[in-house]
């Protein structure tokens, strides 16, 4: 089945140690999103790609970067994780062609020690 | 980002009763709204959507109502079942962009 895949499902990193989360999709969607979701809170949009065009939210810290090397893959890089970056990170896709439905991956739970 | 909020953070209902979850949004230019269900440890799951040119849309056991005058939408779940227990989020966007902004969320608990 077409889907959005996130690896790993659980990631533990040390304070200040760079970490990369990955997302892949088999939907051939134009748009890929990264959200941060802390406990008991709503998903917060960090940035999204429309094809290769990167769109950063104004309040996304510089500590968060993203790469999209091709249509299928998108990466979230946290350059120097702090304790406050511990959260669930959700990847989502949408077609970007008038159908606004988003398809979410299962998320990566990041723990910072 | 946009401001999309929910009135009630928690809701408990008896199995078989109807549930109503509310959401307020602040951007009058928003023209597309989605309700998501999120179970523990999982990503949000699409439930139903509505465009701003509509005021009501029905799905299987769910109905979304949109009141653009007061910038309010609601999700009605008929004959609530234990499997409906989850956190429900509304989200909004505008057709000129691809950003989706989520509301606070309501935790629905269904009592058997």
Short mmCIF file of C-alpha atoms in Angstrom, two decimals:
data_model
loop_
_atom_site.label_atom_id
_atom_site.label_comp_id
_atom_site.label_asym_id
_atom_site.label_seq_id
_atom_site.Cartn_x
_atom_site.Cartn_y
_atom_site.Cartn_z
CA UNK A 1 0.00 0.00 0.00
CA UNK A 2 1.10 3.53 -0.70
CA UNK A 3 2.14 5.16 2.51
CA UNK A 4 4.33 7.53 4.46
CA UNK A 5 7.18 5.83 6.29
CA UNK A 6 9.24 7.29 9.08
CA UNK A 7 12.46 5.89 10.42
CA UNK A 8 13.34 5.29 13.08
CA UNK A 9 10.15 5.12 15.15
CA UNK A 10 12.12 5.90 18.30
CA UNK A 11 15.33 7.88 18.45
CA UNK A 12 17.46 8.71 21.45
CA UNK A 13 20.14 11.35 21.12
CA UNK A 14 22.38 13.21 23.49
CA UNK A 15 22.12 16.87 24.27
CA UNK A 16 23.89 18.78 21.51
CA UNK A 17 24.52 15.74 19.30
CA UNK A 18 23.18 16.19 15.76
CA UNK A 19 20.39 13.86 14.78
CA UNK A 20 18.59 13.16 11.50
CA UNK A 21 15.09 11.83 11.12
CA UNK A 22 13.92 10.43 7.83
CA UNK A 23 10.66 10.22 5.96
CA UNK A 24 9.80 8.51 2.71
CA UNK A 25 6.62 8.34 0.71
CA UNK A 26 5.28 6.13 -2.04
CA UNK A 27 2.42 8.47 -2.93
CA UNK A 28 4.46 10.56 -5.37
CA UNK A 29 3.11 13.67 -3.66
CA UNK A 30 4.52 17.09 -4.38
CA UNK A 31 4.38 18.37 -0.82
CA UNK A 32 6.13 17.00 2.23
CA UNK A 33 5.76 18.42 5.73
CA UNK A 34 7.50 18.18 9.06
CA UNK A 35 5.56 18.77 12.25
CA UNK A 36 6.69 18.80 15.85
CA UNK A 37 4.22 17.51 18.40
CA UNK A 38 4.88 17.73 22.11
CA UNK A 39 2.92 15.82 24.67
CA UNK A 40 -0.76 16.79 24.83
CA UNK A 41 -0.27 19.49 22.21
CA UNK A 42 -1.26 19.98 18.61
CA UNK A 43 1.17 19.27 15.80
CA UNK A 44 3.16 22.40 15.01
CA UNK A 45 4.24 22.95 11.44
CA UNK A 46 8.00 23.40 11.15
CA UNK A 47 8.39 23.62 7.37
CA UNK A 48 7.30 22.07 4.13
CA UNK A 49 8.59 21.41 0.65
CA UNK A 50 6.63 21.91 -2.51
CA UNK A 51 8.79 19.89 -4.86
CA UNK A 52 12.21 21.40 -4.21
CA UNK A 53 10.88 24.70 -2.90
CA UNK A 54 11.51 24.96 0.81
CA UNK A 55 9.05 26.90 2.97
CA UNK A 56 10.08 27.61 6.52
CA UNK A 57 7.64 28.73 9.19
CA UNK A 58 8.66 32.05 10.71
CA UNK A 59 8.92 30.67 14.23
CA UNK A 60 10.87 27.51 13.40
CA UNK A 61 14.24 27.67 15.19
CA UNK A 62 17.41 27.71 13.07
CA UNK A 63 18.40 24.54 14.90
CA UNK A 64 15.97 22.69 12.63
CA UNK A 65 16.92 22.10 9.01
CA UNK A 66 15.49 19.96 6.28
CA UNK A 67 16.59 18.31 3.06
CA UNK A 68 14.59 16.82 0.26
CA UNK A 69 16.97 15.10 -2.16
CA UNK A 70 14.19 13.67 -4.31
CA UNK A 71 10.41 13.36 -4.44
CA UNK A 72 10.30 10.34 -2.18
CA UNK A 73 12.56 11.34 0.70
CA UNK A 74 12.67 14.17 3.16
CA UNK A 75 14.97 14.56 6.17
CA UNK A 76 14.75 16.56 9.35
CA UNK A 77 18.11 17.57 10.79
CA UNK A 78 18.36 18.86 14.33
CA UNK A 79 21.80 20.39 14.56
CA UNK A 80 22.13 20.70 18.33
CA UNK A 81 19.23 19.06 20.11
CA UNK A 82 18.18 20.52 23.40
CA UNK A 83 16.01 18.98 26.06
CA UNK A 84 13.13 21.08 24.76
CA UNK A 85 13.34 19.38 21.38
CA UNK A 86 12.14 16.08 22.78
CA UNK A 87 8.89 15.45 20.96
CA UNK A 88 7.12 13.38 18.37
CA UNK A 89 8.12 14.43 14.87
CA UNK A 90 5.49 13.81 12.23
CA UNK A 91 6.04 13.71 8.51
CA UNK A 92 3.10 14.24 6.18
CA UNK A 93 2.46 14.56 2.48
CA UNK A 94 -0.17 16.06 0.25
CA UNK A 95 -0.57 16.05 -3.48
CA UNK A 96 -0.38 19.83 -3.82
CA UNK A 97 -2.65 19.72 -6.84
CA UNK A 98 -5.98 20.73 -5.35
CA UNK A 99 -6.56 17.71 -3.14
CA UNK A 100 -5.64 19.06 0.28
CA UNK A 101 -5.82 15.83 2.20
CA UNK A 102 -2.67 15.17 4.20
CA UNK A 103 -1.28 11.72 4.80
CA UNK A 104 0.70 11.31 7.98
CA UNK A 105 3.42 8.92 8.89
CA UNK A 106 3.46 7.19 12.29
CA UNK A 107 5.97 9.66 13.68
CA UNK A 108 9.41 9.43 15.28
CA UNK A 109 9.56 9.83 19.03
CA UNK A 110 12.75 11.75 19.86
CA UNK A 111 14.26 11.58 23.32
CA UNK A 112 17.12 13.88 24.28
CA UNK A 113 19.31 12.79 27.20
CA UNK B 1 1.06 30.63 12.04
CA UNK B 2 -2.68 30.83 12.06
CA UNK B 3 -4.66 30.55 15.26
CA UNK B 4 -7.04 27.65 15.40
CA UNK B 5 -8.34 26.72 18.81
CA UNK B 6 -10.74 24.34 20.47
CA UNK B 7 -13.20 25.22 23.18
CA UNK B 8 -13.00 22.04 25.26
CA UNK B 9 -9.81 20.15 25.98
CA UNK B 10 -11.56 17.00 27.26
CA UNK B 11 -14.87 15.35 26.60
CA UNK B 12 -16.35 12.21 28.12
CA UNK B 13 -19.43 10.56 26.66
CA UNK B 14 -21.34 7.37 27.21
CA UNK B 15 -21.10 4.72 24.56
CA UNK B 16 -23.95 5.16 22.12
CA UNK B 17 -24.40 8.87 22.77
CA UNK B 18 -23.56 11.53 20.23
CA UNK B 19 -20.40 13.62 20.63
CA UNK B 20 -19.84 17.19 19.59
CA UNK B 21 -16.35 18.64 19.38
CA UNK B 22 -15.92 22.33 18.67
CA UNK B 23 -13.21 24.42 17.07
CA UNK B 24 -12.72 28.15 16.56
CA UNK B 25 -10.44 29.61 13.92
CA UNK B 26 -9.17 33.13 13.51
CA UNK B 27 -8.26 33.48 9.84
CA UNK B 28 -11.33 34.47 7.88
CA UNK B 29 -9.39 33.75 4.68
CA UNK B 30 -9.14 30.06 5.50
CA UNK B 31 -11.15 28.08 3.04
CA UNK B 32 -10.52 24.47 3.84
CA UNK B 33 -10.88 22.67 7.13
CA UNK B 34 -10.07 19.16 8.22
CA UNK B 35 -10.82 17.07 11.26
CA UNK B 36 -8.21 14.56 12.35
CA UNK B 37 -8.30 11.73 14.84
CA UNK B 38 -5.11 10.85 16.63
CA UNK B 39 -4.76 7.72 18.69
CA UNK B 40 -1.97 7.33 21.19
CA UNK B 41 1.40 6.79 19.54
CA UNK B 42 0.09 7.27 16.02
CA UNK B 43 0.00 10.03 13.44
CA UNK B 44 -3.18 12.01 12.83
CA UNK B 45 -5.75 10.26 10.71
CA UNK B 46 -8.03 12.14 8.34
CA UNK B 47 -11.70 11.96 9.31
CA UNK B 48 -13.58 14.49 7.23
CA UNK B 49 -13.04 17.80 5.52
CA UNK B 50 -15.13 20.75 4.44
CA UNK B 51 -14.59 23.63 2.09
CA UNK B 52 -15.65 27.14 2.91
CA UNK B 53 -18.37 27.13 0.25
CA UNK B 54 -20.23 24.54 2.31
CA UNK B 55 -21.78 24.69 5.77
CA UNK B 56 -22.30 21.01 6.36
CA UNK B 57 -20.78 17.77 5.23
CA UNK B 58 -21.62 14.26 6.30
CA UNK B 59 -19.57 11.13 6.39
CA UNK B 60 -20.01 7.77 7.99
CA UNK B 61 -21.24 8.54 11.52
CA UNK B 62 -19.56 11.96 11.37
CA UNK B 63 -20.81 15.38 10.39
CA UNK B 64 -18.84 18.59 10.16
CA UNK B 65 -20.57 21.94 10.45
CA UNK B 66 -18.96 25.19 9.41
CA UNK B 67 -20.17 28.62 10.50
CA UNK B 68 -18.09 31.19 8.69
CA UNK B 69 -19.90 34.09 10.32
CA UNK B 70 -18.48 33.26 13.72
CA UNK B 71 -15.48 31.29 12.40
CA UNK B 72 -16.49 28.10 14.09
CA UNK B 73 -16.62 24.48 13.08
CA UNK B 74 -17.75 21.39 14.86
CA UNK B 75 -17.44 17.65 14.52
CA UNK B 76 -20.41 15.52 15.42
CA UNK B 77 -19.93 11.81 15.98
CA UNK B 78 -23.10 9.75 16.06
CA UNK B 79 -23.50 6.72 18.30
CA UNK B 80 -20.03 7.12 19.79
CA UNK B 81 -18.11 3.89 20.23
CA UNK B 82 -15.15 2.97 22.43
CA UNK B 83 -12.97 2.97 19.31
CA UNK B 84 -13.71 6.66 18.92
CA UNK B 85 -11.67 7.44 22.03
CA UNK B 86 -8.78 9.60 20.82
CA UNK B 87 -7.65 13.19 20.50
CA UNK B 88 -9.42 15.15 17.80
CA UNK B 89 -7.84 18.10 16.04
CA UNK B 90 -9.19 20.58 13.58
CA UNK B 91 -6.85 22.09 11.02
CA UNK B 92 -7.23 24.85 8.52
CA UNK B 93 -5.56 26.07 5.39
CA UNK B 94 -6.02 28.39 2.47
CA UNK B 95 -6.06 27.18 -1.11
CA UNK B 96 -3.24 29.54 -2.11
CA UNK B 97 -0.81 27.84 0.24
CA UNK B 98 0.06 24.43 1.48
CA UNK B 99 0.38 25.21 5.17
CA UNK B 100 -1.95 23.44 7.57
CA UNK B 101 -2.40 24.79 11.08
CA UNK B 102 -3.78 22.67 13.85
CA UNK B 103 -6.01 23.58 16.74
CA UNK B 104 -5.38 22.68 20.36
CA UNK B 105 -7.11 19.29 20.36
CA UNK B 106 -9.90 17.66 22.33
CA UNK B 107 -9.43 14.38 24.11
CA UNK B 108 -12.54 12.26 23.71
CA UNK B 109 -13.13 9.42 26.14
CA UNK B 110 -15.98 7.01 25.52
CA UNK B 111 -17.32 5.34 28.64
CA UNK B 112 -18.59 1.79 28.00
#
